[in-house]
mmCIF file of C-alpha atoms and ligand atoms in Angstrom:
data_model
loop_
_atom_site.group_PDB
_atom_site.id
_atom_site.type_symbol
_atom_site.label_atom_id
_atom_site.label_comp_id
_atom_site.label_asym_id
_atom_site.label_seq_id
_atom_site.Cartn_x
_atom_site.Cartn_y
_atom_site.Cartn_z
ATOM 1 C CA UNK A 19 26.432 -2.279 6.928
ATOM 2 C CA UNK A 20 27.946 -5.598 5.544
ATOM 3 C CA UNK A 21 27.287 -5.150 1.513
ATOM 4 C CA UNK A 22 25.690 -8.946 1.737
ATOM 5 C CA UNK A 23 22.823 -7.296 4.397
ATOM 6 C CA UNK A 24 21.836 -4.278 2.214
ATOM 7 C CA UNK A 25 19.128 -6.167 0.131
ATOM 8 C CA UNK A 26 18.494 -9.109 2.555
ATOM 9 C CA UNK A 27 14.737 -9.662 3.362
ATOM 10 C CA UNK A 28 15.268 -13.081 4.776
ATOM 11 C CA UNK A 29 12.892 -13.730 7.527
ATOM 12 C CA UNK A 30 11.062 -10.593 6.752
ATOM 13 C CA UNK A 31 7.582 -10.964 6.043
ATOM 14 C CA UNK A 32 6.302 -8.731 3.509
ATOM 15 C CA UNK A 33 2.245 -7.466 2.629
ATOM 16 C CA UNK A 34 1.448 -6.660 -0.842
ATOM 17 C CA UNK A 35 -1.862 -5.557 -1.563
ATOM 18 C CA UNK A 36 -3.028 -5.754 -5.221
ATOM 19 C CA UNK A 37 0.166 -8.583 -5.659
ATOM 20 C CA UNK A 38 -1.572 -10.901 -7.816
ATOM 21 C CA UNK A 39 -0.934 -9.034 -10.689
ATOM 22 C CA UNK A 40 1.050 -5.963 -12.448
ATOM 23 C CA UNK A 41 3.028 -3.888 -10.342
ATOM 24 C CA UNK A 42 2.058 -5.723 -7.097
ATOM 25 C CA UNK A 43 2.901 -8.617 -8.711
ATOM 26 C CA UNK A 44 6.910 -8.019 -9.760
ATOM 27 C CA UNK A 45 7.186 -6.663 -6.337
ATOM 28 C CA UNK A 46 6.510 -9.368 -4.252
ATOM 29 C CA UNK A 47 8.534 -12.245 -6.602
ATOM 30 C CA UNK A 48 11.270 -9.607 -6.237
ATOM 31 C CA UNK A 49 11.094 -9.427 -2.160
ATOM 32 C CA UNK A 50 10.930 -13.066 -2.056
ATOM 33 C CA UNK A 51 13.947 -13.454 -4.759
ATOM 34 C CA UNK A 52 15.581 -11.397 -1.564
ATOM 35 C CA UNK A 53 14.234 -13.332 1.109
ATOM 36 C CA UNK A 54 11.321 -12.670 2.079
ATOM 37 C CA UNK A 55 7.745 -14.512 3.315
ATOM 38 C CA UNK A 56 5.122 -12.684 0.997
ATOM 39 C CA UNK A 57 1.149 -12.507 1.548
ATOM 40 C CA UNK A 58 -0.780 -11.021 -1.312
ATOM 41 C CA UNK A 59 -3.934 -9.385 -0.162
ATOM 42 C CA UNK A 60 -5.804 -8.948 -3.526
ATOM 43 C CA UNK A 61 -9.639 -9.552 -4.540
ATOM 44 C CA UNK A 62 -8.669 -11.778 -7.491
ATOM 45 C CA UNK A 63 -8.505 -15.137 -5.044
ATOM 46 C CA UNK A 64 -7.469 -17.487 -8.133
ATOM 47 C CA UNK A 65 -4.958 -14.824 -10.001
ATOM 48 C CA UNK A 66 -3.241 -14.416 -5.879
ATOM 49 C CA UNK A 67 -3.192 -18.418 -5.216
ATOM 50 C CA UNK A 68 -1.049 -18.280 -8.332
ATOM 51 C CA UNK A 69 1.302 -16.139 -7.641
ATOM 52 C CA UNK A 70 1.796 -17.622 -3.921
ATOM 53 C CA UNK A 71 2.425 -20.562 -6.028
ATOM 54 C CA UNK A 72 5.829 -19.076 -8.179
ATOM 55 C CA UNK A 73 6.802 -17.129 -4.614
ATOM 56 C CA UNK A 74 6.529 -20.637 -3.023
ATOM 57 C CA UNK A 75 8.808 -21.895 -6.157
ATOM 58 C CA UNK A 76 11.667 -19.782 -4.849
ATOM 59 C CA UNK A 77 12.236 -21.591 -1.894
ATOM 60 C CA UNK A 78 9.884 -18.815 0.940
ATOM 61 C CA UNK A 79 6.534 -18.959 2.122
ATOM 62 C CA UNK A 80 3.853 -17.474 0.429
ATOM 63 C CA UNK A 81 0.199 -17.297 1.192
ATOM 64 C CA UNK A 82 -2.864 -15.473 -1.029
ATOM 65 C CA UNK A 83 -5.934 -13.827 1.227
ATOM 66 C CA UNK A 84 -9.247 -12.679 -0.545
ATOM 67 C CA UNK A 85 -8.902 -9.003 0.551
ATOM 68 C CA UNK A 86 -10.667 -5.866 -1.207
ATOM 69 C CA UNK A 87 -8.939 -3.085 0.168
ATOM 70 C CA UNK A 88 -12.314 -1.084 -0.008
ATOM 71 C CA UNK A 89 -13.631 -3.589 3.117
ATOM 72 C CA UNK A 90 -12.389 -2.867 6.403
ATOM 73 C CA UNK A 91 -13.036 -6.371 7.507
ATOM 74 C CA UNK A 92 -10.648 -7.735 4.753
ATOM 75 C CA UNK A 93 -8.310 -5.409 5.734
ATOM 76 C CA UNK A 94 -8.214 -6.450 9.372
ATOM 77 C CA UNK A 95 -8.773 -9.993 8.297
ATOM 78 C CA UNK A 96 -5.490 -9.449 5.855
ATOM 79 C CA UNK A 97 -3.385 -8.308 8.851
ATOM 80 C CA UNK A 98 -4.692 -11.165 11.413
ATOM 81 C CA UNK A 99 -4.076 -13.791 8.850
ATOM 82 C CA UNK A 100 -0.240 -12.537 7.705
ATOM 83 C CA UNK A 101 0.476 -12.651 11.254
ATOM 84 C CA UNK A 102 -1.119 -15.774 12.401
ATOM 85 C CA UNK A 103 0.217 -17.606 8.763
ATOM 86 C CA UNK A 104 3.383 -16.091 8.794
ATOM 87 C CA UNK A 105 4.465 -15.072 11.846
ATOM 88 C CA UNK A 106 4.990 -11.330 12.013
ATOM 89 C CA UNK A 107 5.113 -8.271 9.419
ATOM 90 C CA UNK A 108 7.759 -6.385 8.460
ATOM 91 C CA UNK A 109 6.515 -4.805 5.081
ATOM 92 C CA UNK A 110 4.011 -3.374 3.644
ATOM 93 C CA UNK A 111 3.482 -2.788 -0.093
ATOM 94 C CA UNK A 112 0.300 -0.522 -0.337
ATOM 95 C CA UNK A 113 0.059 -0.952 -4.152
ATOM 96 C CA UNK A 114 -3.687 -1.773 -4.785
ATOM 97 C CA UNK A 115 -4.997 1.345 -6.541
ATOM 98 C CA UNK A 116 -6.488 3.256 -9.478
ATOM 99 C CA UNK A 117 -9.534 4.927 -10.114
ATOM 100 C CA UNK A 118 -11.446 7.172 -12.896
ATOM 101 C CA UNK A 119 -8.131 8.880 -14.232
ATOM 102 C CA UNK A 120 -8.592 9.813 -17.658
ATOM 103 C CA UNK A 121 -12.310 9.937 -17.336
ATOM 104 C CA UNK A 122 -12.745 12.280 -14.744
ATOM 105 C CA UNK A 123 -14.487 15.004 -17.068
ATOM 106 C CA UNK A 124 -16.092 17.626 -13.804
ATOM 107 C CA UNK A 125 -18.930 17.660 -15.381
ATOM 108 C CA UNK A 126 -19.855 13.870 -15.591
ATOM 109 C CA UNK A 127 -18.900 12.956 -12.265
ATOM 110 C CA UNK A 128 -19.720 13.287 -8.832
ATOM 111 C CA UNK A 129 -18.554 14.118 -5.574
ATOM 112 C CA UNK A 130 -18.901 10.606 -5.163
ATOM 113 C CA UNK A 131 -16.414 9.170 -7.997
ATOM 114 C CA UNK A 132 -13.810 11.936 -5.908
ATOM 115 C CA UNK A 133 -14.569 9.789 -2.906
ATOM 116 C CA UNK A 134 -13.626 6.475 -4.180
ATOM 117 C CA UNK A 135 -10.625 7.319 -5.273
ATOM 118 C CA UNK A 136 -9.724 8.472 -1.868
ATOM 119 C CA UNK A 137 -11.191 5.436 -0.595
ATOM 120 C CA UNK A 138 -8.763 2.927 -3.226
ATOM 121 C CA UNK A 139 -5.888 5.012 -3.353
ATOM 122 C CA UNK A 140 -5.553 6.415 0.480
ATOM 123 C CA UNK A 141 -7.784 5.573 3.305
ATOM 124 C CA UNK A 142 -7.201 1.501 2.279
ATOM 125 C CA UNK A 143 -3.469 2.263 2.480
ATOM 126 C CA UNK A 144 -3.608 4.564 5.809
ATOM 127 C CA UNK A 145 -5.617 1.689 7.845
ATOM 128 C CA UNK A 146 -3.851 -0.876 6.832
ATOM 129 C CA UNK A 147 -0.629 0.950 7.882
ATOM 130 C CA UNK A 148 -2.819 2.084 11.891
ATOM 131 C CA UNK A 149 -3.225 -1.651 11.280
ATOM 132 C CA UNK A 150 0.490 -2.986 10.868
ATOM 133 C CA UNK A 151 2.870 -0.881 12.628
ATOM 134 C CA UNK A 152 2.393 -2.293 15.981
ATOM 135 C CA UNK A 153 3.407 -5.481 14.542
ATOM 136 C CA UNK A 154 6.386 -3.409 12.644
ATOM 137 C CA UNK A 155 7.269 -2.092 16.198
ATOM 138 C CA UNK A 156 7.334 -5.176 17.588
ATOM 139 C CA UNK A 157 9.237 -6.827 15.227
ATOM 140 C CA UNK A 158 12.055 -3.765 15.865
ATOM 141 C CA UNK A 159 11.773 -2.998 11.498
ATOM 142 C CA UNK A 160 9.148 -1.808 9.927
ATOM 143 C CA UNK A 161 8.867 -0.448 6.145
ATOM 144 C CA UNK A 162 6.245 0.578 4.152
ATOM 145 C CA UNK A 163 5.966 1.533 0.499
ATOM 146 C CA UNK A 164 2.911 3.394 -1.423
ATOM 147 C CA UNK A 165 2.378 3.211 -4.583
ATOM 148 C CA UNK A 166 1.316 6.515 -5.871
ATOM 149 C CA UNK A 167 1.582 7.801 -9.677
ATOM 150 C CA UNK A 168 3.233 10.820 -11.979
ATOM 151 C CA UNK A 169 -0.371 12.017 -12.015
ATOM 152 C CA UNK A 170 0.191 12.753 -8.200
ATOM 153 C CA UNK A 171 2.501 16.212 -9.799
ATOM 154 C CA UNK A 172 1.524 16.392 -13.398
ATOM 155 C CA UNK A 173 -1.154 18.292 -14.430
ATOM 156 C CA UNK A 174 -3.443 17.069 -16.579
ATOM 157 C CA UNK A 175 -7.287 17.139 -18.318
ATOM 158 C CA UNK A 176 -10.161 14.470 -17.156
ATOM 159 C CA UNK A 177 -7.511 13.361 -13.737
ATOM 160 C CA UNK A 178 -8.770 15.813 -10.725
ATOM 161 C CA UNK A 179 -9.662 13.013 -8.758
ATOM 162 C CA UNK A 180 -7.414 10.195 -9.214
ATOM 163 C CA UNK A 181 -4.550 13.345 -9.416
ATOM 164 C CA UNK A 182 -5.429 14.444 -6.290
ATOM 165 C CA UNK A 183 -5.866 11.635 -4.294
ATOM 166 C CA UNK A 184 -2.235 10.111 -5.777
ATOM 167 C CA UNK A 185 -1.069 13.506 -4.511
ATOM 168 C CA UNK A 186 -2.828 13.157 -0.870
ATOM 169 C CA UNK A 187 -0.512 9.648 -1.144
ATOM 170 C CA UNK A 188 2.793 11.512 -1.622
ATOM 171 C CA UNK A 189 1.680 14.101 1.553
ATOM 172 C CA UNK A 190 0.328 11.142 3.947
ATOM 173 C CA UNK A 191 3.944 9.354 3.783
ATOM 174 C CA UNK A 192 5.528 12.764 4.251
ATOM 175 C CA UNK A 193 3.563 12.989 7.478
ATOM 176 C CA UNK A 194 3.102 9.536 8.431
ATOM 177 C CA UNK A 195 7.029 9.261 8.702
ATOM 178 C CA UNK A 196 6.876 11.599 11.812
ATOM 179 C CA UNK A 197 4.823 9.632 13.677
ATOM 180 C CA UNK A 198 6.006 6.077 12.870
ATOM 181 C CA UNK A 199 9.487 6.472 13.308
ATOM 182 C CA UNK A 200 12.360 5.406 14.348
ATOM 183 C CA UNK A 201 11.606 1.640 14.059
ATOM 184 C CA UNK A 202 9.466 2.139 11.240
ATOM 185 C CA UNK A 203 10.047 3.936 7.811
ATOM 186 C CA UNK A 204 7.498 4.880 5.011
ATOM 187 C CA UNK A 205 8.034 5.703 1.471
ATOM 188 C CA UNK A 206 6.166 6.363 -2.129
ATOM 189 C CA UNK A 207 7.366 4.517 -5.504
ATOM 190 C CA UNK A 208 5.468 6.755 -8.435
ATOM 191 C CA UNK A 209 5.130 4.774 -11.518
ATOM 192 C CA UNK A 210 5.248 6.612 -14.857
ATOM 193 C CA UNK A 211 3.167 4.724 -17.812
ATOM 194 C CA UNK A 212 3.858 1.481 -16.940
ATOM 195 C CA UNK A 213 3.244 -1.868 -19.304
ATOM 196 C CA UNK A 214 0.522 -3.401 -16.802
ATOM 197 C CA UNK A 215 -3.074 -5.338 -18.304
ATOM 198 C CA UNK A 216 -4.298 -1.771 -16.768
ATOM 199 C CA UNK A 217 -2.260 0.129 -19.390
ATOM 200 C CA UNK A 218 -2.011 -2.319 -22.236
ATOM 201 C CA UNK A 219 -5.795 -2.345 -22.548
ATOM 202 C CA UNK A 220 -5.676 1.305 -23.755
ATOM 203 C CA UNK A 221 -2.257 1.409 -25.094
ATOM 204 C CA UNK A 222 -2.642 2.315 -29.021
ATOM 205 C CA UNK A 223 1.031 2.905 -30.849
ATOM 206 C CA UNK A 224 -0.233 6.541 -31.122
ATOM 207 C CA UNK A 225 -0.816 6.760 -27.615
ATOM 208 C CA UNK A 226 2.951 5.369 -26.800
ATOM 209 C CA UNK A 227 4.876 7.655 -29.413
ATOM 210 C CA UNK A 228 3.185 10.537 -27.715
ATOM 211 C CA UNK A 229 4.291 9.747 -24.616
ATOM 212 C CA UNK A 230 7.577 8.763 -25.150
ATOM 213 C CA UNK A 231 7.773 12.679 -26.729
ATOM 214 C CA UNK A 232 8.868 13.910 -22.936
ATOM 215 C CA UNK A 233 10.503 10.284 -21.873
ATOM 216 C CA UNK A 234 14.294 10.775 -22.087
ATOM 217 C CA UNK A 235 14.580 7.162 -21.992
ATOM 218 C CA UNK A 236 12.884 5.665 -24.727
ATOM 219 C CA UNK A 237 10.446 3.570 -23.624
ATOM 220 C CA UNK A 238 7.458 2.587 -20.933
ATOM 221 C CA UNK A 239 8.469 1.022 -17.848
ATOM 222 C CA UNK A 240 8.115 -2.485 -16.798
ATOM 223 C CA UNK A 241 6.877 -3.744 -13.899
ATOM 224 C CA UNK A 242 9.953 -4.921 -13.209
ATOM 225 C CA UNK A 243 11.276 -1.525 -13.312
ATOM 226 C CA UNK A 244 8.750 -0.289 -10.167
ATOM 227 C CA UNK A 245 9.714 -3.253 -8.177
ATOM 228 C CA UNK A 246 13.053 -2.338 -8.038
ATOM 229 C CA UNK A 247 12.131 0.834 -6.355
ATOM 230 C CA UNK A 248 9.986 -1.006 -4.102
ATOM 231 C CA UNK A 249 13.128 -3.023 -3.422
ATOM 232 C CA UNK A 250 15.211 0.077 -2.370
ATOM 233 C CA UNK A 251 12.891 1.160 0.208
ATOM 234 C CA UNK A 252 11.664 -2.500 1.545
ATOM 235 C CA UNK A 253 15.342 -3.224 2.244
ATOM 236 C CA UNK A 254 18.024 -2.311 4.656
ATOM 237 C CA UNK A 255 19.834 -0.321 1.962
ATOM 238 C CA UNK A 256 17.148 2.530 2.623
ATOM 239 C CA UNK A 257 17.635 2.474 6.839
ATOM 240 C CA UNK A 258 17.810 6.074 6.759
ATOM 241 C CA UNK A 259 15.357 6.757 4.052
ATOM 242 C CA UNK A 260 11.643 8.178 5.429
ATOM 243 C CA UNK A 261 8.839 10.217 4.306
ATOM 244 C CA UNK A 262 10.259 10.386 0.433
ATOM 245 C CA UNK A 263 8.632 10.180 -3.188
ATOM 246 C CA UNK A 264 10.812 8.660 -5.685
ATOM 247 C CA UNK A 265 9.305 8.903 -9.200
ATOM 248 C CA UNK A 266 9.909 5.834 -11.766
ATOM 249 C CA UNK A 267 9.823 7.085 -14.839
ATOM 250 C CA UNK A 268 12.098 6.559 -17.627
ATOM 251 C CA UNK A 269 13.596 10.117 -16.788
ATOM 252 C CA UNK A 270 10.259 12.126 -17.787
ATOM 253 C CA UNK A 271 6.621 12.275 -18.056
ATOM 254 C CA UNK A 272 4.321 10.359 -20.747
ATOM 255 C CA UNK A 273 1.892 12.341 -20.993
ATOM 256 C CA UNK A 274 -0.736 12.507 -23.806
ATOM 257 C CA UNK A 275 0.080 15.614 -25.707
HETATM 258 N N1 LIG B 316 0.429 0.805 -14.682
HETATM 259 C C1 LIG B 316 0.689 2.105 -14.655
HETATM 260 O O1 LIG B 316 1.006 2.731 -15.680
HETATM 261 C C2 LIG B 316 0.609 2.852 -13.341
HETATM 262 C C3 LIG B 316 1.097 4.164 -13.300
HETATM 263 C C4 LIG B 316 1.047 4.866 -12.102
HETATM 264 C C5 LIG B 316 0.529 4.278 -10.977
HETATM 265 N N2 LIG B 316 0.054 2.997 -11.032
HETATM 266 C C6 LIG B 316 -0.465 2.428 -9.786
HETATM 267 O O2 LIG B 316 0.113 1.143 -9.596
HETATM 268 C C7 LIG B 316 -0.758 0.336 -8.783
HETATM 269 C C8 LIG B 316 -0.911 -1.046 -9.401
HETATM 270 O O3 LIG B 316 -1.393 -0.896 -10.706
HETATM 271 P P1 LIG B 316 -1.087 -1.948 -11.884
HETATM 272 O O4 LIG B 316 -0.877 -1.158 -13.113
HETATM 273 O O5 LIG B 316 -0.072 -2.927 -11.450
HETATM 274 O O6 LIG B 316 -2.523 -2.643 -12.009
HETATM 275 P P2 LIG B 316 -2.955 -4.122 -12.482
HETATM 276 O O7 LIG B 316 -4.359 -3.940 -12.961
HETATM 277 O O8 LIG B 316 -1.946 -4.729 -13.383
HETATM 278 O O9 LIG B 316 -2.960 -4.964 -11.110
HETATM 279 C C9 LIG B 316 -3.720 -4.520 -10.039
HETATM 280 C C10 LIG B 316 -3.928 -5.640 -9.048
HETATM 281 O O10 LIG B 316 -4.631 -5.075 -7.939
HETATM 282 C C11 LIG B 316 -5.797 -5.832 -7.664
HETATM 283 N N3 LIG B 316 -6.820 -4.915 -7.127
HETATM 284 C C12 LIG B 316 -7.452 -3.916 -7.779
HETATM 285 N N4 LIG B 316 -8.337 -3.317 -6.953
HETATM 286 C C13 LIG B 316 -8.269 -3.966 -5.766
HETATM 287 C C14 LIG B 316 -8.947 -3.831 -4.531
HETATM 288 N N5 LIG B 316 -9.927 -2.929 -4.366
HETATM 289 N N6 LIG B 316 -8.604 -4.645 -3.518
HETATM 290 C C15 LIG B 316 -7.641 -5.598 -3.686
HETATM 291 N N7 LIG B 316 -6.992 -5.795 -4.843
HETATM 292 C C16 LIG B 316 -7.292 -4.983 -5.867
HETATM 293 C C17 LIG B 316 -6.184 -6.483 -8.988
HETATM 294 O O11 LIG B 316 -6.943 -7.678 -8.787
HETATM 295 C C18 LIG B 316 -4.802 -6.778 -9.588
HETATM 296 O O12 LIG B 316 -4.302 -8.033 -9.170
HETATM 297 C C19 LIG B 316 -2.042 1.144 -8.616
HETATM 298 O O13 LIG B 316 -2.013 1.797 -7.354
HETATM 299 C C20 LIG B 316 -1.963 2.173 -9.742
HETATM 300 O O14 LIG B 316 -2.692 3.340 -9.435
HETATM 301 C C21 LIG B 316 0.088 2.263 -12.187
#
């Protein structure tokens, strides 16, 4: 492949749920620094309109959809809109996500709590993917990127539920690659700590020496640092690149002892 092709998203349409802000956010104004037409699909309306705004500043299309990935209807209303907006898909960031982790003590919580972060961190994600790669097919490329997290393989107190469902992300892409290939390919980016509002908001200096204590490269990752994963995996440079979990994480784990 011509070197000039390997990161070139232009006239690719990309989805990235969650966009408006953090880790969905760097990804998107990095795809569109590459190229591409970007719809954010996030339930912050104002915080998404903004960011179309800056995508739009770099010269691509860019439009913001009310979407909670918890709703079914926003999810099919997401797809319908990217398509009728934009013309086609060719991407799809499955970043919104989160959950109870670090508050998941077994004894406080319920079956229930367990459920939700299935709901946010995997069913969301699998629809939307039943949802886009007949477009993908059509389009002849297709790629799709999860965001999971380090909690998907570290083991850790008050996390059994976020944990697990971050690790049911790693094993649907594994899966998923069999049946949406060749045209399209799916992937998992897995954040270590990562400087997002989410993190800052608990972030004490405490809290980061300890986990830099297992971080060979000393310090917490950017968003910036995630997108560039998300990059990889979006573009051409990763044609022959399916079913994989690539782990962003300054080399180690920050975890907090
Ligand atoms: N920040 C970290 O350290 C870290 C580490 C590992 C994994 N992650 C994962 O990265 C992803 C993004 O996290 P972040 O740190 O960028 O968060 P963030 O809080 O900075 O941004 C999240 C964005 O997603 C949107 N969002 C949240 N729930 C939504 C929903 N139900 N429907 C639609 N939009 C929704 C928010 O409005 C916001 O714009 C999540 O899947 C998270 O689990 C983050």
């Amino acid at each position: 492949m011509e070197i000039s092709k390997l990161f070139d998203l232009k006239g690719k349409t990309a989805i990235v749920t969650g966009g408006a802000n953090g880790i969905g956010k760097a990804t998107a104004l990095l795809l569109a620094k590459h190229g591409a037409n970007i719809s954010i699909g996030d339930f912050n309306l104002e915080d998404a309109k903004k960011t179309a705004k800056e995508i739009e500043a770099l010269g691509v299309k860019a439009i913001a959809v009310s979407c909670n990935v918890l709703k079914d209807d926003d999810l099919v209303n997401l797809i319908n809109t990217t398509v009728k907006e934009l013309g086609g898909i060719h991407i799809l960031i499955n970043n919104a996500g989160g959950g109870g982790g670090g508050r998941e003590n077994p004894f406080k919580i319920s079956v229930d709590d367990i459920k939700r972060d299935y709901e946010l961190n995997v069913f969301s994600g699998w629809r939307l993917c039943q949802l886009a790669v007949p477009h993908m097919k059509k389009e002849g490329y297709g790629s799709i990127v999860f965001t999971t997290s380090m909690s998907s393989i570290n083991k850790s107190p008050n996390m059994s539920g976020y944990g697990i469902s971050k690790a049911a992300v790693n094993h649907t892409v594994a899966n998923l690659a069999h049946d949406f290939g060749p045209e399209v390919r799916i992937n998992a980016v897995g954040p270590g700590a990562t400087r997002t509002a989410a993190l800052e908001s608990v972030l004490t200096p405490e809290i980061e020496a300890t986990m830099l204590k297992h971080t060979p490269i000393k310090r917490l990752g950017t968003a910036e640092d995630i997108a560039g994963a998300m990059l990889y995996f979006a573009a051409p440079i990763s044609e022959w690149v399916s079913g994989q979990t690539l782990f962003v994480n300054g080399g180690g784990e920050q975890t907090l002892e």
